[in-house]
């Protein structure tokens, strides 16, 4: 019976306390679960209907609380939190682990030649551009011209950075060249994310009071949100790209691993996945900062501060979706 399930469950917020790291980690383990990317359109649509109906006060007969939360996390894994639109499949956070394992393995394996560096950095930054756009904060659309300009700027800047680091590494010890992919990815994240979210930096992102009432748009909030996302993304790359180079450099010195380049490439690629632990790195790094980020009203633009003082004088802290 519909009355069996309370209508007081707040599914607008995560199931676990987002004020603690462990609570955020539990939340993101659900959101980034790679199995979610395999769900059918019918399953996603069913979850959407359950969630939207529950928010409207309509409960599916026989629905349990666990089933409701499961539907909520299936919904969150595929639909944008601000626009409600279904996200492009490879841009979803549930696609991060399988996509990053493949791309990272290739970047660590094929790092010696310039064409390989250019190709795999382009592939990686194209993927990142899709993820950054898909998981942007706010609900304002980007035009095709804006999106195209952002994509070209982000990917070309990242590739140029990778080539510059590769050139510099030639003068340094061999092990340093193994860190070029990680350094390039870290630097590229600092370029790619702001470029793909440049509209937020220019026009701001929605900020709300504690009850979810929209108070305006803030570019200062966008700067904080994007900085937090950059830190999280760099952190995700550490297990996959900063640890394997040290291990592989040590193994290559052993006589039993002095094999032809093809065998070495296969070994490097196959060792990347278990060492990287991307299944854990992705949700744990997403959990570094709350998804519903906050800042003091005094940190906002002067005109927005004045607007909030007039319309909501009791508000001292504003909240916003930082994106992923």
CSV table of N, CA, C and O in Angstrom, one decimal, residues 30-74:
chain,number,residue,atom,x,y,z
A,30,UNK,N,28.1,5.2,-4.7
A,30,UNK,CA,26.9,4.8,-5.3
A,30,UNK,C,26.8,5.6,-6.7
A,30,UNK,O,26.4,5.0,-7.7
A,31,UNK,N,27.1,6.9,-6.7
A,31,UNK,CA,27.0,7.7,-7.9
A,31,UNK,C,28.0,7.2,-9.0
A,31,UNK,O,27.6,7.2,-10.2
A,32,UNK,N,29.2,6.8,-8.6
A,32,UNK,CA,30.2,6.4,-9.6
A,32,UNK,C,30.3,4.9,-9.9
A,32,UNK,O,31.2,4.5,-10.6
A,33,UNK,N,29.4,4.2,-9.3
A,33,UNK,CA,29.4,2.7,-9.5
A,33,UNK,C,29.4,2.4,-11.0
A,33,UNK,O,28.4,2.8,-11.7
A,34,UNK,N,30.4,1.8,-11.5
A,34,UNK,CA,30.5,1.5,-13.0
A,34,UNK,C,29.4,0.7,-13.5
A,34,UNK,O,29.1,0.7,-14.7
A,35,UNK,N,28.7,-0.1,-12.7
A,35,UNK,CA,27.6,-0.9,-13.1
A,35,UNK,C,26.4,-0.1,-13.6
A,35,UNK,O,25.6,-0.5,-14.4
A,36,UNK,N,26.3,1.2,-13.1
A,36,UNK,CA,25.2,2.0,-13.5
A,36,UNK,C,25.3,2.4,-15.0
A,36,UNK,O,24.2,2.7,-15.6
A,37,UNK,N,26.5,2.4,-15.6
A,37,UNK,CA,26.6,2.7,-17.0
A,37,UNK,C,26.0,1.7,-17.9
A,37,UNK,O,25.7,1.9,-19.1
A,38,UNK,N,25.8,0.5,-17.4
A,38,UNK,CA,25.2,-0.6,-18.1
A,38,UNK,C,23.7,-0.7,-18.0
A,38,UNK,O,23.1,-1.5,-18.7
A,39,UNK,N,23.1,0.1,-17.2
A,39,UNK,CA,21.6,0.1,-17.0
A,39,UNK,C,20.9,0.5,-18.3
A,39,UNK,O,21.3,1.4,-19.0
A,40,UNK,N,19.8,-0.2,-18.6
A,40,UNK,CA,19.0,0.1,-19.8
A,40,UNK,C,18.3,1.4,-19.7
A,40,UNK,O,18.0,1.9,-18.6
A,41,UNK,N,17.8,1.9,-20.8
A,41,UNK,CA,17.0,3.1,-20.8
A,41,UNK,C,15.7,2.9,-20.1
A,41,UNK,O,15.2,3.8,-19.4
A,42,UNK,N,15.2,1.7,-20.1
A,42,UNK,CA,13.9,1.4,-19.4
A,42,UNK,C,14.1,1.5,-17.9
A,42,UNK,O,13.3,2.0,-17.2
A,43,UNK,N,15.3,1.0,-17.4
A,43,UNK,CA,15.6,1.0,-16.0
A,43,UNK,C,15.8,2.5,-15.5
A,43,UNK,O,15.3,2.9,-14.5
A,44,UNK,N,16.4,3.3,-16.3
A,44,UNK,CA,16.7,4.7,-16.0
A,44,UNK,C,15.3,5.4,-16.0
A,44,UNK,O,15.1,6.3,-15.1
A,45,UNK,N,14.5,5.1,-17.0
A,45,UNK,CA,13.2,5.8,-17.0
A,45,UNK,C,12.3,5.4,-15.8
A,45,UNK,O,11.6,6.3,-15.3
A,46,UNK,N,12.4,4.2,-15.4
A,46,UNK,CA,11.6,3.7,-14.3
A,46,UNK,C,12.1,4.4,-13.0
A,46,UNK,O,11.2,4.9,-12.2
A,47,UNK,N,13.4,4.6,-12.9
A,47,UNK,CA,13.9,5.3,-11.7
A,47,UNK,C,13.5,6.8,-11.7
A,47,UNK,O,13.2,7.3,-10.7
A,48,UNK,N,13.5,7.4,-12.9
A,48,UNK,CA,13.1,8.8,-13.0
A,48,UNK,C,11.7,9.0,-12.6
A,48,UNK,O,11.3,9.9,-11.8
A,49,UNK,N,10.8,8.1,-13.0
A,49,UNK,CA,9.4,8.2,-12.7
A,49,UNK,C,9.2,8.0,-11.2
A,49,UNK,O,8.4,8.7,-10.6
A,50,UNK,N,9.9,7.0,-10.6
A,50,UNK,CA,9.7,6.8,-9.2
A,50,UNK,C,10.1,8.0,-8.4
A,50,UNK,O,9.4,8.5,-7.5
A,51,UNK,N,11.3,8.6,-8.7
A,51,UNK,CA,11.8,9.8,-8.0
A,51,UNK,C,10.9,11.0,-8.2
A,51,UNK,O,10.6,11.7,-7.2
A,52,UNK,N,10.6,11.3,-9.4
A,52,UNK,CA,9.7,12.5,-9.7
A,52,UNK,C,8.3,12.3,-9.1
A,52,UNK,O,7.8,13.3,-8.6
A,53,UNK,N,7.8,11.1,-9.2
A,53,UNK,CA,6.5,10.9,-8.5
A,53,UNK,C,6.5,11.1,-7.0
A,53,UNK,O,5.6,11.7,-6.4
A,54,UNK,N,7.6,10.5,-6.4
A,54,UNK,CA,7.7,10.6,-5.0
A,54,UNK,C,7.8,12.1,-4.5
A,54,UNK,O,7.3,12.5,-3.5
A,55,UNK,N,8.6,12.9,-5.3
A,55,UNK,CA,8.8,14.3,-5.0
A,55,UNK,C,7.4,15.0,-5.1
A,55,UNK,O,7.2,16.0,-4.4
A,56,UNK,N,6.6,14.5,-6.0
A,56,UNK,CA,5.2,15.1,-6.1
A,56,UNK,C,4.2,14.5,-5.2
A,56,UNK,O,3.0,14.9,-5.2
A,57,UNK,N,4.6,13.6,-4.3
A,57,UNK,CA,3.8,13.0,-3.3
A,57,UNK,C,3.0,11.8,-3.7
A,57,UNK,O,2.1,11.4,-3.1
A,58,UNK,N,3.5,11.2,-4.8
A,58,UNK,CA,2.9,10.0,-5.3
A,58,UNK,C,3.8,8.8,-5.1
A,58,UNK,O,5.0,8.8,-5.6
A,59,UNK,N,3.4,7.8,-4.4
A,59,UNK,CA,4.3,6.6,-4.1
A,59,UNK,C,3.8,5.4,-4.9
A,59,UNK,O,2.6,5.0,-4.8
A,60,UNK,N,4.8,4.8,-5.5
A,60,UNK,CA,4.5,3.5,-6.2
A,60,UNK,C,4.0,2.5,-5.2
A,60,UNK,O,4.7,2.2,-4.2
A,61,UNK,N,2.9,1.8,-5.5
A,61,UNK,CA,2.4,0.7,-4.5
A,61,UNK,C,3.5,-0.3,-4.2
A,61,UNK,O,4.1,-0.8,-5.1
A,62,UNK,N,3.7,-0.6,-2.9
A,62,UNK,CA,4.6,-1.6,-2.5
A,62,UNK,C,6.1,-1.2,-2.5
A,62,UNK,O,7.0,-2.0,-2.2
A,63,UNK,N,6.3,0.1,-2.8
A,63,UNK,CA,7.7,0.6,-2.8
A,63,UNK,C,8.3,0.7,-1.4
A,63,UNK,O,7.7,1.2,-0.5
A,64,UNK,N,9.5,0.1,-1.3
A,64,UNK,CA,10.2,0.2,0.1
A,64,UNK,C,11.2,1.3,0.1
A,64,UNK,O,11.5,1.9,-1.0
A,65,UNK,N,11.7,1.7,1.3
A,65,UNK,CA,12.6,2.8,1.4
A,65,UNK,C,13.9,2.5,0.7
A,65,UNK,O,14.5,3.3,0.0
A,66,UNK,N,14.4,1.2,0.8
A,66,UNK,CA,15.6,0.9,0.1
A,66,UNK,C,15.5,1.0,-1.5
A,66,UNK,O,16.4,1.4,-2.2
A,67,UNK,N,14.3,0.6,-1.9
A,67,UNK,CA,14.0,0.7,-3.4
A,67,UNK,C,14.0,2.1,-3.8
A,67,UNK,O,14.4,2.5,-4.9
A,68,UNK,N,13.4,3.0,-3.0
A,68,UNK,CA,13.4,4.4,-3.3
A,68,UNK,C,14.8,5.0,-3.4
A,68,UNK,O,15.1,5.7,-4.3
A,69,UNK,N,15.6,4.6,-2.4
A,69,UNK,CA,17.0,5.2,-2.4
A,69,UNK,C,17.8,4.6,-3.6
A,69,UNK,O,18.6,5.3,-4.2
A,70,UNK,N,17.5,3.4,-4.0
A,70,UNK,CA,18.2,2.8,-5.1
A,70,UNK,C,17.7,3.5,-6.4
A,70,UNK,O,18.6,3.9,-7.2
A,71,UNK,N,16.5,3.8,-6.5
A,71,UNK,CA,15.9,4.6,-7.7
A,71,UNK,C,16.6,6.0,-7.7
A,71,UNK,O,16.9,6.5,-8.8
A,72,UNK,N,16.7,6.6,-6.5
A,72,UNK,CA,17.3,7.9,-6.5
A,72,UNK,C,18.7,7.9,-7.0
A,72,UNK,O,19.1,8.8,-7.7
A,73,UNK,N,19.5,6.9,-6.6
A,73,UNK,CA,20.9,6.9,-7.0
A,73,UNK,C,21.1,6.5,-8.5
A,73,UNK,O,22.0,6.9,-9.2
A,74,UNK,N,20.2,5.6,-9.0
A,74,UNK,CA,20.1,5.4,-10.4
A,74,UNK,C,19.8,6.6,-11.2
A,74,UNK,O,20.4,7.0,-12.2
